[in-house]
Coordinates of C-alpha atoms in Angstrom, one line a residue:
Chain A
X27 CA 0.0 0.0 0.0
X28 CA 3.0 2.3 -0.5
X29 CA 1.7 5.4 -2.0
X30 CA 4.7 6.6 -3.7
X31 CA 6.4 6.3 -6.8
X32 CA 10.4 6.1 -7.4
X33 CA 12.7 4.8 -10.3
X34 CA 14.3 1.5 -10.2
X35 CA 17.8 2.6 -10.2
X36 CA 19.6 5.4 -10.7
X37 CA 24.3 6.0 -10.8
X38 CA 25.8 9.2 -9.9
X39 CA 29.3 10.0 -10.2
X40 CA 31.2 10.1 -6.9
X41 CA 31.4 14.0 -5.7
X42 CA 28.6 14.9 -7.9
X43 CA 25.3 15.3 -6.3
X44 CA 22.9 13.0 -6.3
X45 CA 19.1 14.0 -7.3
X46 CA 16.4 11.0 -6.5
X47 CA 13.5 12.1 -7.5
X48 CA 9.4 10.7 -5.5
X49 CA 6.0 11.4 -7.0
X50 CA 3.3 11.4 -3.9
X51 CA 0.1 12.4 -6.4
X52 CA -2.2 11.3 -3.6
X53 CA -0.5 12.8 -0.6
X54 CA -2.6 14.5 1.9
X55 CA -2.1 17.7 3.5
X56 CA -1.1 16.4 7.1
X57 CA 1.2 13.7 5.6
X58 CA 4.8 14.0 5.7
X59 CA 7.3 12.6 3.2
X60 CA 10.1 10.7 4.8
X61 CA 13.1 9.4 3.7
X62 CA 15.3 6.3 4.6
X63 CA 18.3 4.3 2.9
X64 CA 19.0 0.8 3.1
X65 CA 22.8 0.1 2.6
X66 CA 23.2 -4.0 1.5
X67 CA 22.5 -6.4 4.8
X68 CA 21.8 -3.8 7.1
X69 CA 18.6 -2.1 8.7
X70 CA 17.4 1.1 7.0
X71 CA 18.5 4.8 8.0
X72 CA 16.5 7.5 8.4
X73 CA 17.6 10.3 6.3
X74 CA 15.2 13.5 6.8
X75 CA 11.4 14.2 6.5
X76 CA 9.5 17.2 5.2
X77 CA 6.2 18.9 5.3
X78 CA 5.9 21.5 2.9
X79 CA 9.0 23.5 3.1
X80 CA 12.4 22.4 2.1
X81 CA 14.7 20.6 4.8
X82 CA 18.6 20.5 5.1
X83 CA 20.4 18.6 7.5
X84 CA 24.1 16.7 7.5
X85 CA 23.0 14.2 5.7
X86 CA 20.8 15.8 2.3
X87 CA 18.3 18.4 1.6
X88 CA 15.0 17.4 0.3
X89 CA 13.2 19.9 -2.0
X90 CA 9.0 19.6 -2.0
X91 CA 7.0 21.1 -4.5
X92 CA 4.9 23.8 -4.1
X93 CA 1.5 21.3 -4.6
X94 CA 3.3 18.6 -2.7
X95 CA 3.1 15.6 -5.3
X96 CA 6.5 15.1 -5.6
X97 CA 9.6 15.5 -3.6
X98 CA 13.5 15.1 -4.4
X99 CA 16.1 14.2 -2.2
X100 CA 19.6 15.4 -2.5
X101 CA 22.9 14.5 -1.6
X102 CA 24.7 17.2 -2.3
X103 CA 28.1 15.5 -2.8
X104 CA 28.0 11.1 -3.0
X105 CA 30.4 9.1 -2.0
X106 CA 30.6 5.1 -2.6
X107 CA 29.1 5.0 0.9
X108 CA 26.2 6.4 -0.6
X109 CA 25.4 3.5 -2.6
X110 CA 22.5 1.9 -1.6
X111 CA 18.6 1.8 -2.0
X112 CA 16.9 4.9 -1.1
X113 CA 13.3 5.0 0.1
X114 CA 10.7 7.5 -0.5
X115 CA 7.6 7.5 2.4
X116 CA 4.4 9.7 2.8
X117 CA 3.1 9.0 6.1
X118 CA 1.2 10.9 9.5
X119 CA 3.4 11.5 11.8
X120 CA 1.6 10.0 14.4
X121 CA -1.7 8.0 13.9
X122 CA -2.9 4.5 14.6
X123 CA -0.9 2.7 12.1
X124 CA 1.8 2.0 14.0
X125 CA 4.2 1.3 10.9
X126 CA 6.3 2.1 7.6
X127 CA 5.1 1.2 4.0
X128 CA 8.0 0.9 1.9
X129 CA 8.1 0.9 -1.4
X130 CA 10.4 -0.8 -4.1
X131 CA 12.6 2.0 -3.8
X132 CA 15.4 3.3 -5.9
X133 CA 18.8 1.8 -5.9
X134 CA 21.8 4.0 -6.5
X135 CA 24.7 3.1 -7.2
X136 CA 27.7 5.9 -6.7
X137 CA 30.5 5.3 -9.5
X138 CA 34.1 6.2 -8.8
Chain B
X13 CA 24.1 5.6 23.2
X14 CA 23.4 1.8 22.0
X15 CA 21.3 1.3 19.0
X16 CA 18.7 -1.8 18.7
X17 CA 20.4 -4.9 19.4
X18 CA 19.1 -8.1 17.5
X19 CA 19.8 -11.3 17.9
X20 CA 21.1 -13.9 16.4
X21 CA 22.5 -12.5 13.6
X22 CA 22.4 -15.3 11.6
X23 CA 20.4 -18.3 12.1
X24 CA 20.0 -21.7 10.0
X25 CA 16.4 -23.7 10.4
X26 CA 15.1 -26.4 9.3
X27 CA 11.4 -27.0 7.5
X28 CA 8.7 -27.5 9.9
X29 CA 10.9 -26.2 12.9
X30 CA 10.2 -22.9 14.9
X31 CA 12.2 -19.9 15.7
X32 CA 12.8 -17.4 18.1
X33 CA 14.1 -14.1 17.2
X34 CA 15.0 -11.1 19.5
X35 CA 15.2 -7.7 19.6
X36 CA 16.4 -5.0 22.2
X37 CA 15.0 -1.4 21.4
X38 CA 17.2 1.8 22.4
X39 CA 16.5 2.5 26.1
X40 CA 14.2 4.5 27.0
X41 CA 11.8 3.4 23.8
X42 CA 9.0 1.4 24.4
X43 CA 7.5 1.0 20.5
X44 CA 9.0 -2.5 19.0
X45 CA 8.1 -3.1 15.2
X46 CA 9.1 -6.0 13.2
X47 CA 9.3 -6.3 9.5
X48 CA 10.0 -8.7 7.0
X49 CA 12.6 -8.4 4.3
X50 CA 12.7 -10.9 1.1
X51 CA 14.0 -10.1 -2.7
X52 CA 10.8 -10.2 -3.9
X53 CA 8.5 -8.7 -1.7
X54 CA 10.7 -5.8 -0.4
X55 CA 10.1 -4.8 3.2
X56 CA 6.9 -6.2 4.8
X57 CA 5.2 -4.5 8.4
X58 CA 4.6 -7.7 10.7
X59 CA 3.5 -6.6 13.9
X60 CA 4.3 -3.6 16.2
X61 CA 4.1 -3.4 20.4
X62 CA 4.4 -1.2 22.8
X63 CA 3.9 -1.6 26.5
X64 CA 3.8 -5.5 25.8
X65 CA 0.2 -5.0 24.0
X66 CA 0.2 -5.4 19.9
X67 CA -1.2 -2.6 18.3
X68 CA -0.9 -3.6 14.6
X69 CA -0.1 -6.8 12.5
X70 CA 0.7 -7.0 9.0
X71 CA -0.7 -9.4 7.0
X72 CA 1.1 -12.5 7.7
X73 CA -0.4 -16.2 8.8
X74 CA -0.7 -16.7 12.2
X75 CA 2.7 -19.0 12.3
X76 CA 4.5 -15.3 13.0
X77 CA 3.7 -14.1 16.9
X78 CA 5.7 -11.6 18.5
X79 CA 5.7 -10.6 22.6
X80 CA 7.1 -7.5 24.4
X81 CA 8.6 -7.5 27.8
X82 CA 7.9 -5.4 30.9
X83 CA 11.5 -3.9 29.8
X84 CA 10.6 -3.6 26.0
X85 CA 12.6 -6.8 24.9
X86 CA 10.8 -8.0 21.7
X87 CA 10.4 -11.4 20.5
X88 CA 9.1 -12.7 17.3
X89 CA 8.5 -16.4 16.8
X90 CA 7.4 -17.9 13.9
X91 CA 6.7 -21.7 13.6
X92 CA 6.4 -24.8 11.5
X93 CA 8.9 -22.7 9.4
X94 CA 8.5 -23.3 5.5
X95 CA 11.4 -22.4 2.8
X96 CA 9.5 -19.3 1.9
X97 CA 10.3 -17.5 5.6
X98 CA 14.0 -17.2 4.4
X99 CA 14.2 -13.4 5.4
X100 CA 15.9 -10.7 7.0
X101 CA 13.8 -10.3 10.3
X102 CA 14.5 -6.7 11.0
X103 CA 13.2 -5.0 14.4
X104 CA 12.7 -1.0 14.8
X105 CA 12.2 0.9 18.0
X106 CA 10.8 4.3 18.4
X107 CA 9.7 6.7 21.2
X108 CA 6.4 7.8 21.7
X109 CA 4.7 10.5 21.1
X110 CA 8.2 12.0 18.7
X111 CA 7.3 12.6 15.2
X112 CA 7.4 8.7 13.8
X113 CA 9.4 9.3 11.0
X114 CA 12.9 10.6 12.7
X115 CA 11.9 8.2 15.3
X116 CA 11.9 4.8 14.0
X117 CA 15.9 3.4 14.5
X118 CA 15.9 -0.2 12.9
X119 CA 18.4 -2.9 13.8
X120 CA 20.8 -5.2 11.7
X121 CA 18.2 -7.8 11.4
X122 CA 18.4 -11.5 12.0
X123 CA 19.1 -13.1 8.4
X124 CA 17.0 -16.3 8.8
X125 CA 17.7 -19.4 6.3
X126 CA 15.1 -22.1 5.8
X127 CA 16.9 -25.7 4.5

């Protein structure tokens, strides 16, 4: 029941910054859109979650449109650490659904 | 501080066996979720507690169970395992009442094999 939608894959070029873009048509207006990664065999990792202005913190910056249906997330200068899958979420941020919906996600792969 | 501790990490079963799985949230959180991982259905919600009552289950057969402890301790069991429960178990603690989404800090996970 994921309600967004993100490319398969995506490389980036290690220093450049990396653009991964999530369409959220359907998001409400109390929803958030979240961000986690998933690097191979470990748990995911919060990245950084937005309502309707942009957001910045050590990690990326994550860029909402003004109508809120689609979001990118930016890492402003990827390493190969970087590589890994990269999930976009719309969600309350509190509610009774106790949970995370991921979706397939996009996997990015950072290219010396 | 100590992230979400979950053990084993690794853990060989046999068909038709049953498995316990454990998970120690960050102190001081008292939400537990546990979700399934497999290559072809991606991540999957199982179940989520907090002070030792479930509050949500995913849609899985009633083989998977999970418990919470008085200190938070989560355990997931799943029995009469079949070859399709080969997963990454991964556990995810959160405090209540922050904003969920910089709030949820998963584990490792337990990679599970089915032979």
């Amino acid at each position: 029941d994921a309600k967004t939608t993100q490319p398969p894959s995506m490389d980036c070029a290690e220093g450049r910054a990396a653009n991964l873009p999530c369409n959220h048509s359907t998001i409400s207006g109390n929803e958030y859109v979240y961000w986690y990664r998933q690097i191979h065999s470990q748990g995911p990792q919060y990245i950084i979650h937005g309502l309707k202005n942009n957001e910045t913190n050590e990690m990326a910056s994550l860029i909402i449109t003004e109508d809120r249906k689609s979001s990118t997330l930016i890492l402003p200068h990827a390493t190969l650490r970087d590589t890994a899958v990269y999930y976009c979420i719309v969600r309350f941020p509190r509610g009774n659904d106790y949970k995370l919906s991921f979706g397939a996600g996009t996997t990015v792969t950072v290219r010396a | 501080k100590a992230g979400v501790t979950q053990t084993p990490r690794y853990l060989i079963k046999t068909r038709g066996q049953q498995v316990t799985l454990s998970c120690s949230p960050i102190s001081g959180h008292r939400s537990v979720s546990w979700y399934q991982q497999t290559p072809g259905q991606g991540l999957q919600f199982l179940f989520e507690y907090f002070s030792e009552t479930q509050r949500n289950k995913g849609n899985f057969p009633g083989r998977f169970s999970g418990r919470q402890f008085s200190n938070s301790r989560s355990e997931m069991n799943v029995s009469t395992l079949e070859l399709g429960d080969s997963a990454l178990y991964l556990c995810a603690s959160s405090l209540e009442g922050q904003p969920a989404g910089n709030g949820y800090t998963f584990g490792s996970g337990t990679r599970l094999t089915v032979v």
